[in-house]
Coordinates of C-alpha atoms in Angstrom, one line a residue:
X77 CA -10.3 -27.6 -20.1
X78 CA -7.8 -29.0 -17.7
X79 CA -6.6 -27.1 -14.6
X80 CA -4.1 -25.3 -15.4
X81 CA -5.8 -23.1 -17.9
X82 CA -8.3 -22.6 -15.5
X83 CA -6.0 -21.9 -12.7
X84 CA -4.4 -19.2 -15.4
X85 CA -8.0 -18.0 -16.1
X86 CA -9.1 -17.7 -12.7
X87 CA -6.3 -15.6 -11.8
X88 CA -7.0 -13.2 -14.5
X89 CA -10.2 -12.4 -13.5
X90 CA -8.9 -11.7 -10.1
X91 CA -6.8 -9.5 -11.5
X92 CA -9.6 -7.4 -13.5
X93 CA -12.0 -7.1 -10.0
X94 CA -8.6 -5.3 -8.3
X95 CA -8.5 -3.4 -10.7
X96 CA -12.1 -2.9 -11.1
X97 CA -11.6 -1.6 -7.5
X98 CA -8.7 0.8 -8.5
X99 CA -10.9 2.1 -11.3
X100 CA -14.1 2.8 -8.7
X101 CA -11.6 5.0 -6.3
X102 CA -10.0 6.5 -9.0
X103 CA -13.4 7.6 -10.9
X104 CA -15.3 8.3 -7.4
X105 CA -12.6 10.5 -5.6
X106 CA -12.0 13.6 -7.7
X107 CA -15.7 14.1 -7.9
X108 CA -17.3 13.4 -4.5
X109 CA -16.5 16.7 -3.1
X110 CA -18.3 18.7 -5.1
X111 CA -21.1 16.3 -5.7
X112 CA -21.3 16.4 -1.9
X113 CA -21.4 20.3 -1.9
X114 CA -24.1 20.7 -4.7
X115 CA -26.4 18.0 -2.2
X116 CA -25.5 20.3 0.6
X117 CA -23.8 18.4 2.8
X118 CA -20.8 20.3 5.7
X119 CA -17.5 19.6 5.4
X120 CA -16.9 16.4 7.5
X121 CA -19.2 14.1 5.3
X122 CA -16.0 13.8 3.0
X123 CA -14.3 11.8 5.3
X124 CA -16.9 9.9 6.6
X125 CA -17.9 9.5 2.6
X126 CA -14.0 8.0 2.1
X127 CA -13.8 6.3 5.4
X128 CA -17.0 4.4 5.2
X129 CA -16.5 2.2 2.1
X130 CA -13.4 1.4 4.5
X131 CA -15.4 0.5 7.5
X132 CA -17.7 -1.6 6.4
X133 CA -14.4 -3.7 4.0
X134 CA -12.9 -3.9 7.8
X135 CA -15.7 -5.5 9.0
X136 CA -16.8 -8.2 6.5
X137 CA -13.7 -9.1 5.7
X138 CA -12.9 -11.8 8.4
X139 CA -16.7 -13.2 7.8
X140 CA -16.0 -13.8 4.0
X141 CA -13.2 -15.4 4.8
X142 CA -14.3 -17.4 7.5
X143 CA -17.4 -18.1 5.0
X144 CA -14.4 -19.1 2.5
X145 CA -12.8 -21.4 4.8
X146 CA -15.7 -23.1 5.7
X147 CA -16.8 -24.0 2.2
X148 CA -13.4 -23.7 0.3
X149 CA -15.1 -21.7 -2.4
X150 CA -14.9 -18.0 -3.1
X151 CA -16.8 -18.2 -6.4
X152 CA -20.3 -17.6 -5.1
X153 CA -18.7 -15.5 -2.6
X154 CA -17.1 -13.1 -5.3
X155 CA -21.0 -13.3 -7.0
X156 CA -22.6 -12.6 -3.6
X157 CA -20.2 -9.4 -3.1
X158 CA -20.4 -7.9 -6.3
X159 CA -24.0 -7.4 -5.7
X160 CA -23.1 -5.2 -2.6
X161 CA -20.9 -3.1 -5.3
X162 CA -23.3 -3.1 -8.2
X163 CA -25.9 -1.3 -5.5
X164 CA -23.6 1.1 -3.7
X165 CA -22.7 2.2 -7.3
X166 CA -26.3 2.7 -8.4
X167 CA -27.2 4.4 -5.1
X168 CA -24.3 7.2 -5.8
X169 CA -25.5 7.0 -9.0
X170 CA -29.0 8.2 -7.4
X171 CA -27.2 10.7 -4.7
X172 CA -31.1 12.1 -4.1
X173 CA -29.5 12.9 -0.5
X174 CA -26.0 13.4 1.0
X175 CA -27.1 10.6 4.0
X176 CA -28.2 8.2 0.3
X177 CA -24.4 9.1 -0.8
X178 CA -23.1 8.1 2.5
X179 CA -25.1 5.2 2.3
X180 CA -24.0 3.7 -0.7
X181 CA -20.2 3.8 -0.1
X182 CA -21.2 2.1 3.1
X183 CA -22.8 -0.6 0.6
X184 CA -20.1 -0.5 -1.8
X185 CA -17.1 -1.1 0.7
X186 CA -19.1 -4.8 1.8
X187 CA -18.4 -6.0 -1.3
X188 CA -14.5 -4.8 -1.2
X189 CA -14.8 -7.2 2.2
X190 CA -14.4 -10.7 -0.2
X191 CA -11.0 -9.6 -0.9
X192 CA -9.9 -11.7 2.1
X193 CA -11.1 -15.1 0.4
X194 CA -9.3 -14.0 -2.6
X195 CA -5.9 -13.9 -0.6
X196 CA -7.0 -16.7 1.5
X197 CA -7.7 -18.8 -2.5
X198 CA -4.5 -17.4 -3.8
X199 CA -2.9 -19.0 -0.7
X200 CA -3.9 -21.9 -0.8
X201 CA -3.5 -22.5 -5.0
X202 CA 0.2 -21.4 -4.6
X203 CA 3.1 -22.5 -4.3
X204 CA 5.0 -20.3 -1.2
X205 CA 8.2 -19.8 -3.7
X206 CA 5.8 -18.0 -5.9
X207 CA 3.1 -16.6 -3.8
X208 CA 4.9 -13.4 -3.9
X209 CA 5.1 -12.9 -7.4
X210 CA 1.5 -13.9 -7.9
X211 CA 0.6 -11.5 -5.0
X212 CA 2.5 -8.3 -6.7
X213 CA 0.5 -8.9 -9.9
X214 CA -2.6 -9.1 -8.3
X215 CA -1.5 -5.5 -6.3
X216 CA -0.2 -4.4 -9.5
X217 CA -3.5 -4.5 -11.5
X218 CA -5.0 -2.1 -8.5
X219 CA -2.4 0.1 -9.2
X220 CA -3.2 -0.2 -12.6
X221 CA -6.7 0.9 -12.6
X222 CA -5.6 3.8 -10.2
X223 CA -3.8 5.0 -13.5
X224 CA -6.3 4.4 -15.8
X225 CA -9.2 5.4 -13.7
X226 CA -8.6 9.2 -14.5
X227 CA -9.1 8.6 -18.0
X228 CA -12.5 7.6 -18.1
X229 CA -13.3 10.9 -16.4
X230 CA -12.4 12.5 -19.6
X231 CA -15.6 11.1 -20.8
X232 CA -17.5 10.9 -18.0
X233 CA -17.5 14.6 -17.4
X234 CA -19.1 15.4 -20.1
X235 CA -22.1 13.2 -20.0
X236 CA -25.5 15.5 -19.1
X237 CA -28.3 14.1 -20.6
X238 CA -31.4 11.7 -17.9
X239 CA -32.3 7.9 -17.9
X240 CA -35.8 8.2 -17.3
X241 CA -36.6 9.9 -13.7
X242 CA -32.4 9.9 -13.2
X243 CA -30.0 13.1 -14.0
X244 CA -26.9 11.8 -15.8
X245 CA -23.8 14.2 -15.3
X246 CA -20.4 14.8 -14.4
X247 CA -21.2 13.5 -10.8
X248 CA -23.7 11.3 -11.4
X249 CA -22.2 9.4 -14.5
X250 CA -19.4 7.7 -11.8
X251 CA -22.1 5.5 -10.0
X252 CA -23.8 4.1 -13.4
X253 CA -20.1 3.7 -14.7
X254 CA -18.8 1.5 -11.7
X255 CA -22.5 -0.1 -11.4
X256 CA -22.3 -1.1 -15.1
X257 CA -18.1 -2.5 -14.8
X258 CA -19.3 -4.4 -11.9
X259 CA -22.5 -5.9 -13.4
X260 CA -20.3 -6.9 -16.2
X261 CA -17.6 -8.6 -14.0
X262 CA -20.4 -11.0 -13.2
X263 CA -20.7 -12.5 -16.1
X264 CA -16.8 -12.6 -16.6
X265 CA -16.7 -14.8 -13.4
X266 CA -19.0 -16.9 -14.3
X267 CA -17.0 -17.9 -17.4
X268 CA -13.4 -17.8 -16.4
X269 CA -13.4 -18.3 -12.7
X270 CA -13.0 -21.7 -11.5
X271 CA -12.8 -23.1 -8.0
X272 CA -9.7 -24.5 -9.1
X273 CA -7.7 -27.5 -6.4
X274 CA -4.3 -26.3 -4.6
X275 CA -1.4 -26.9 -6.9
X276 CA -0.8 -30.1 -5.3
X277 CA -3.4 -31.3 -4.0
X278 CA -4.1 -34.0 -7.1
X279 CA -1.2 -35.5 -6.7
X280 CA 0.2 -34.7 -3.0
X281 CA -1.3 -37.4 -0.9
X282 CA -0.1 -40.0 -3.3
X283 CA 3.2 -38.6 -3.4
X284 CA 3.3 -38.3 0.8
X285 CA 2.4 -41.8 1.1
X286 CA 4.8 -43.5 -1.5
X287 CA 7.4 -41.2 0.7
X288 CA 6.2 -42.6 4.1
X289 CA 6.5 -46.2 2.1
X290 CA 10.0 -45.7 0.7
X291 CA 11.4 -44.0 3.1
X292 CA 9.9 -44.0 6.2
X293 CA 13.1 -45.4 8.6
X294 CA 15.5 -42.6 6.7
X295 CA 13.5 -39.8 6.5
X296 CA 11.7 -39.6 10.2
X297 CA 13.6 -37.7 12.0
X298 CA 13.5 -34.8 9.2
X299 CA 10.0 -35.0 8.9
X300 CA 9.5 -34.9 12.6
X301 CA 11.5 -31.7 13.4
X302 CA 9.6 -30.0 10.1
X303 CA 6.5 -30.9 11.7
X304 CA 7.6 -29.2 14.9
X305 CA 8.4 -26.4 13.3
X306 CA 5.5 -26.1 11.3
X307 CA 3.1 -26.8 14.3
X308 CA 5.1 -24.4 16.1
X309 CA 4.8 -21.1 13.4
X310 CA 1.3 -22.4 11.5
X311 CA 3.5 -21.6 8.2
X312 CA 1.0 -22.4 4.9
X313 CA 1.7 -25.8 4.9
X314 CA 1.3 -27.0 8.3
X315 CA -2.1 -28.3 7.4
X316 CA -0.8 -30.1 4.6
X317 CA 0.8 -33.0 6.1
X318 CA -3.1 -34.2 7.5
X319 CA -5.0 -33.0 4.1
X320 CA -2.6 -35.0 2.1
X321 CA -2.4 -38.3 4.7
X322 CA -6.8 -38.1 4.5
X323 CA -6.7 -37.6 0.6
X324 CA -6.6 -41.2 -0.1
X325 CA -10.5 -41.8 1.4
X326 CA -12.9 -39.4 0.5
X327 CA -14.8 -38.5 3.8
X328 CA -12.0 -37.1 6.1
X329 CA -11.3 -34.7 3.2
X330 CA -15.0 -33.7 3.9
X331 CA -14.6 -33.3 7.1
X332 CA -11.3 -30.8 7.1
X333 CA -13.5 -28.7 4.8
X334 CA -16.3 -29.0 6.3
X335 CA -14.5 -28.3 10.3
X336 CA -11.6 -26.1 9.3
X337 CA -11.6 -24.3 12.6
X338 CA -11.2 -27.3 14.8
X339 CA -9.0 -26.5 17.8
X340 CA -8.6 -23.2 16.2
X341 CA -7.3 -19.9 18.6
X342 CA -6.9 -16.7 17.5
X343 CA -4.8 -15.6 20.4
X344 CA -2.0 -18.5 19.2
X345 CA -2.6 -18.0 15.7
X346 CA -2.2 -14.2 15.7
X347 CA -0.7 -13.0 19.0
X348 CA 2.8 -14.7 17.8
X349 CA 5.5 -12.6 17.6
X350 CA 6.2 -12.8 13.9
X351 CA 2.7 -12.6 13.1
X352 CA 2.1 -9.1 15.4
X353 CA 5.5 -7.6 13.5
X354 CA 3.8 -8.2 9.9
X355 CA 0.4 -7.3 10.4
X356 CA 2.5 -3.9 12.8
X357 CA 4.2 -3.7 9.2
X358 CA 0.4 -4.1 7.1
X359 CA -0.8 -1.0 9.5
X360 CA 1.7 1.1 9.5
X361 CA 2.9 1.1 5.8
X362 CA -0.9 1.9 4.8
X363 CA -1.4 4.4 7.8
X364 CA 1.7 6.4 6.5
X365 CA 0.9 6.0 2.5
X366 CA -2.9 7.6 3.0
X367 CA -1.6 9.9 5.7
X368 CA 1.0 11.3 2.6
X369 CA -1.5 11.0 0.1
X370 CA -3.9 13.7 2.3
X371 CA -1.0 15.4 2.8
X372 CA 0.6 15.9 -0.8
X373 CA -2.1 17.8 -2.8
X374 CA -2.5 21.0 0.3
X375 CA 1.3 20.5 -0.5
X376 CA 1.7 21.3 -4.1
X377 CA -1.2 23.9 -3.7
X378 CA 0.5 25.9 -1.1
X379 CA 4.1 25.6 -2.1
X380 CA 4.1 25.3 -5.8
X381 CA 0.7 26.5 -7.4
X382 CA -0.4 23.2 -8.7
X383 CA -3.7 22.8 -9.7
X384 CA -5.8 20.3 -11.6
X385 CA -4.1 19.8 -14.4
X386 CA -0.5 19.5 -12.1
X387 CA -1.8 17.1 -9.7
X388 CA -3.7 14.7 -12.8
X389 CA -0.3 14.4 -13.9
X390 CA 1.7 13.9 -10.8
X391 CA -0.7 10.8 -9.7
X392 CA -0.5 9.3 -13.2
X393 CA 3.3 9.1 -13.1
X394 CA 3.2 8.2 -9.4
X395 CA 1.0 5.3 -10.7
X396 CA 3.5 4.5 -12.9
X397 CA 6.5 4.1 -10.7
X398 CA 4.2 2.0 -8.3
X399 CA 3.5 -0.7 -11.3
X400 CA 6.6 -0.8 -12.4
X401 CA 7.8 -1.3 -8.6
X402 CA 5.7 -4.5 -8.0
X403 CA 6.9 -5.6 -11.2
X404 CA 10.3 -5.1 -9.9
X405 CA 9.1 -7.0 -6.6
X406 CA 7.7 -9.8 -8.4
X407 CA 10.9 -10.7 -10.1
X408 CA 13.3 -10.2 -6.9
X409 CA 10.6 -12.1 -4.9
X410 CA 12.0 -15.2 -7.0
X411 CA 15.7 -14.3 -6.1
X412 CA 15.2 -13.4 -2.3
X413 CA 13.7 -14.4 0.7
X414 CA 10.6 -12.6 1.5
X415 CA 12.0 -11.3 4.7
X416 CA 15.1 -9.6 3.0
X417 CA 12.4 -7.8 0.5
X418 CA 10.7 -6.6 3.9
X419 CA 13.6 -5.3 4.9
X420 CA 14.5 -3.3 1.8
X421 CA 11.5 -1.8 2.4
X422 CA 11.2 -0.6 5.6
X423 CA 14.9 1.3 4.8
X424 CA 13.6 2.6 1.6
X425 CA 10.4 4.5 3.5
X426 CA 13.0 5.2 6.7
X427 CA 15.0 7.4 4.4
X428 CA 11.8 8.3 2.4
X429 CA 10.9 10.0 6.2
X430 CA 14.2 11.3 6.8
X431 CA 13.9 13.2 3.4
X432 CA 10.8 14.5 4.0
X433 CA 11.7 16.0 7.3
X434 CA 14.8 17.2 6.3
X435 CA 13.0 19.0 3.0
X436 CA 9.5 18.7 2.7
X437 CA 8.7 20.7 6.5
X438 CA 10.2 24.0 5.1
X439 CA 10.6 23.9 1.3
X440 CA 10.7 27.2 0.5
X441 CA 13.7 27.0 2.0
X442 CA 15.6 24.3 -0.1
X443 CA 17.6 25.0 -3.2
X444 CA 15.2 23.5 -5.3
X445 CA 12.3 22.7 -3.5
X446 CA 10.0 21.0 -6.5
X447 CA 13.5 18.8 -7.0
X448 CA 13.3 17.7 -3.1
X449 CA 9.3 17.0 -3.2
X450 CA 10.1 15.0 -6.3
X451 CA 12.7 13.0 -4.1
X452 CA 10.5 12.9 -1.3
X453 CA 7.2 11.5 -3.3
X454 CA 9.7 9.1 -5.6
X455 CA 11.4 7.3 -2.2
X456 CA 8.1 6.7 -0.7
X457 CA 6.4 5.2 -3.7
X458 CA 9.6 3.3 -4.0
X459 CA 9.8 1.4 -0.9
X460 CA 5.3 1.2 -1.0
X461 CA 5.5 -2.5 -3.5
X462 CA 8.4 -4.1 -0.8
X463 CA 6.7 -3.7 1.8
X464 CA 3.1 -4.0 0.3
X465 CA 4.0 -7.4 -1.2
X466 CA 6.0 -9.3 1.6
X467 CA 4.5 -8.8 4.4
X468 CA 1.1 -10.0 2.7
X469 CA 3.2 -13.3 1.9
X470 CA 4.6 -13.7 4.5
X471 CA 1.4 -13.4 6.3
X472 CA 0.5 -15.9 4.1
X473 CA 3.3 -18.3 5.6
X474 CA 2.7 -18.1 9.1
X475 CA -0.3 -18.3 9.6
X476 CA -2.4 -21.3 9.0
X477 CA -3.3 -23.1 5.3
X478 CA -6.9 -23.9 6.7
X479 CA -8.2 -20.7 8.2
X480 CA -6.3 -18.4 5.8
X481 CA -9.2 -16.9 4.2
X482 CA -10.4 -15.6 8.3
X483 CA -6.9 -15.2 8.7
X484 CA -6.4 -12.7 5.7
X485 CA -9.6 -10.8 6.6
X486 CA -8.3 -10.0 10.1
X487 CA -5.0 -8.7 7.8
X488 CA -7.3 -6.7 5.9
X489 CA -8.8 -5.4 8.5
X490 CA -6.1 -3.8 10.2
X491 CA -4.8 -2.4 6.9
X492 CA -8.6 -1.1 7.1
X493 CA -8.0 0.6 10.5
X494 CA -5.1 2.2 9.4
X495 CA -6.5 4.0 5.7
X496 CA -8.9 5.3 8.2
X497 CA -6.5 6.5 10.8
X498 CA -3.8 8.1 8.5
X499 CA -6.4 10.6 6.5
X500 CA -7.7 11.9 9.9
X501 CA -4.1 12.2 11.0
X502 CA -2.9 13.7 8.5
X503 CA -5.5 16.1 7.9
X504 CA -5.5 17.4 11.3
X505 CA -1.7 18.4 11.1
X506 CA -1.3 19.4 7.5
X507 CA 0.2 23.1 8.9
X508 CA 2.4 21.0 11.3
X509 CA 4.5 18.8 9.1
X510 CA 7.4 18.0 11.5
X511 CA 4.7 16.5 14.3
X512 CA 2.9 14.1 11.2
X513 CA 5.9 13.2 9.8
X514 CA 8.1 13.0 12.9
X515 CA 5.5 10.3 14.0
X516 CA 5.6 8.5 10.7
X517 CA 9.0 7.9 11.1
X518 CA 8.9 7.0 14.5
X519 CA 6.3 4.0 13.7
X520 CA 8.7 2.9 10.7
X521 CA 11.9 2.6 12.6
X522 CA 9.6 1.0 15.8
X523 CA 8.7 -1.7 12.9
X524 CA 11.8 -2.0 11.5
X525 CA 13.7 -2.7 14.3
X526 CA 10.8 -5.3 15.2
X527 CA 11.6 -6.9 12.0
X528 CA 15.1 -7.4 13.2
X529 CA 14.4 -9.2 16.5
X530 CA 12.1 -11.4 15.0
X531 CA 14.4 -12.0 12.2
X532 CA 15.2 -15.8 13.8
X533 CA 11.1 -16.6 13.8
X534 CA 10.9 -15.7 10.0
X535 CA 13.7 -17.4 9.2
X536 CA 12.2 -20.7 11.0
X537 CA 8.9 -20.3 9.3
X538 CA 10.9 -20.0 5.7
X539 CA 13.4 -22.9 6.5
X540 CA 10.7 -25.0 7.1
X541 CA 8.4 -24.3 4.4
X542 CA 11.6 -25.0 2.2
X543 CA 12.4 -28.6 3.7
X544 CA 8.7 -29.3 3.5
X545 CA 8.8 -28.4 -0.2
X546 CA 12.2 -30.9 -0.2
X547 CA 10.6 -33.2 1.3
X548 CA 7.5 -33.6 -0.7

């Protein structure tokens, strides 16, 4: 099999564990109240029951990454982590206790944690014109099993029946489900996912060194001030001017794998000023989408009746429009920079805001107030896949080829923080809609104009990933 159908299969079975993971929360979520009620547990342990699978993914993140970086292999990783969701599953299939529940979506969200050295792979086995495409797919098949997550509880409700000492029901029946998926997604990457090389890596170093050859006295001075720039804004392919020059002898290859953290430093790798304004984009666009997602079903209960039949069909076509808008992102990622795609976005969720405020805080008395929430809901989803998609490539871009997998974990991590911080948030000011929503617009228009002032930095770090990709 040569690489490129691996490469092809590989991908696809990323694209089945994201939305493996869209199909646990989707499965999990409508049911975990009540199943926490009937084991007797107050209030709060719904949030911590939602917030922990998030705390531990914040935390293991950067180490499977920066397990991914030193090995270059996210195969056994993937294995290894699917163990943690194969036995968080089974022990909410258990539930004897509400601290066992709380337990196992602790479990569970360490396994969520390897979806750094997925990024940090996909990074490094794409090309940066089509990194953004690739990413919107992946993000896409989340979004996917979000929409088709409700329909296995059409079946899953009705299951009542015990395997052996264990009570299969309504509640219950989630945990086996998930534990089952999950044990079956390890067998599908042991098939189809391959290790595969970087896109160029076969043939790069050859290629660099019949340039150096050819053209050595001509091309200099280009090279020089792309490796400046590069050095200077650890874009993806800083690191591939020395992998490629060490590819002709096998054991200084060995030792960038084995050593990819050499003269590493977080504070210059992620206290840079385009690199704080993306990962300030990562936090707040996920702090403000879980914040209205707590928000919206008090909403549609207090203002317009709607009850579980209402909101099961308001998140399945919100699930639509999100699929169809990375779709949409995928294909303009190909036409425009990354940076402009940002920017679309952040307007998009400004005006989303504005909306919001204008006709959300009082909508009994709008014209039409179901016709303004519609509006409200449909501009925010909107602007969600532009933002969602390019700042993750662009993160992708300036920070560094080697330590990508580490470097997407600490991404991951503050996205983390913030679907933490947005539910607690929002749920604390659901009668006091002008305060949450005044300060969601406040952090969009504080990132947004931080996009502008670092617009000259991103527009380095894409110049030269462009001459670089001239060059070679």
């Amino acid at each position: 099999m040569d690489n490129t159908r691996k490469r092809n299969l590989t991908f696809f079975t990323i694209g089945l564990i994201f939305m493996l993971s869209g199909i646990e929360y989707a499965v999990i979520l409508p049911t975990i109240w009540r199943y926490l009620q009937i084991l007797e547990a107050p209030p709060y342990f719904l949030g911590l029951g939602l917030s922990a699978f998030s705390l531990t993914g914040l935390l293991t993140g950067p180490l499977f990454g920066f397990w991914s970086d030193r090995s270059k292999t996210t195969k056994s990783i993937i294995l290894f982590s699917n163990l943690f969701e194969i036995a968080g599953n089974f022990m909410y299939f258990i539930g004897y206790s509400k601290w066992l529940l709380l337990c196992s979506r602790l479990v569970a969200g360490i396994g969520a944690g390897a979806g750094s050295s997925i990024f940090g792979f996909l990074t490094r086995s794409t090309l940066p014109e089509e990194r953004a495409g690739i990413f919107a797919a992946v993000m896409a098949c989340r979004q996917a099993g979000l929409l088709i997550g409700p329909a296995f509880n059409l079946f899953l409700r009705l299951c009542d029946f015990k395997l052996g000492p264990f009570v299969v029901n309504k509640y219950t029946s989630p945990g086996i489900f998930m534990c089952l998926l999950w044990l079956l997604l390890q067998f599908v990457v042991l098939v189809l996912y391959w290790d595969v090389p970087p896109i160029k890596s076969e043939e790069e170093g050859l290629r660099m060194e019949m340039k150096q050859e050819e053209d050595e006295e001509e091309e200099a001075p280009l090279i020089r001030g792309d490796e400046q720039l590069a050095h200077t804004y650890r874009a993806v392919n800083s690191d591939q001017l020395e992998d490629s020059s060490s590819s002709s002898s096998e054991t200084p290859s060995l030792h960038g794998a084995a050593n990819p953290f050499k003269n590493f430093s977080a504070s210059r790798e992620f206290l840079r000023e385009e690199v704080v304004v993306v990962l300030t984009a990562q936090f707040i666009t996920l702090f403000n989408q879980t914040a209205l997602e707590t928000m919206v079903t008090p909403l549609t209960q207090r203002y317009f009746s709607f009850g579980e039949l209402g909101n099961s069909l308001m998140y399945s076509l919100c699930g639509v429009e999100v699929i169809l808008g990375f779709f949409f992102v995928r294909w303009l990622s190909g036409k425009v920079a990354d940076r402009a795609v940002l920017a679309g976005g952040l307007v998009i969720c400004c005006s989303a805001c504005v909306w919001c405020l204008l006709f959300l805080c009082n909508p009994r008395g709008a014209n039409s107030p179901l016709s303004a929430f519609i509006i409200g809901v449909f501009l925010q989803l909107l602007g969600l896949p532009f933002v969602a998609v390019s700042q993750v490539s662009l993160f992708s871009k300036v920070t560094a080829e080697k330590t990508q997998g580490f470097s997407q974990g600490i991404r991951r991590s503050v996205g983390g923080l913030a679907t933490i911080l947005g539910p607690l948030w929002a749920g604390g000011l659901i009668n006091n809609l002008y305060i949450m929503l005044g300060m969601m617009l406040a952090l969009l228009v504080m990132v947004t104009v931080s996009r502008t002032t670092s617009l000259d930095a991103l527009q380095s770090v894409e110049r030269c990933l462009f001459w670089k990709q001239k060059d070679l």
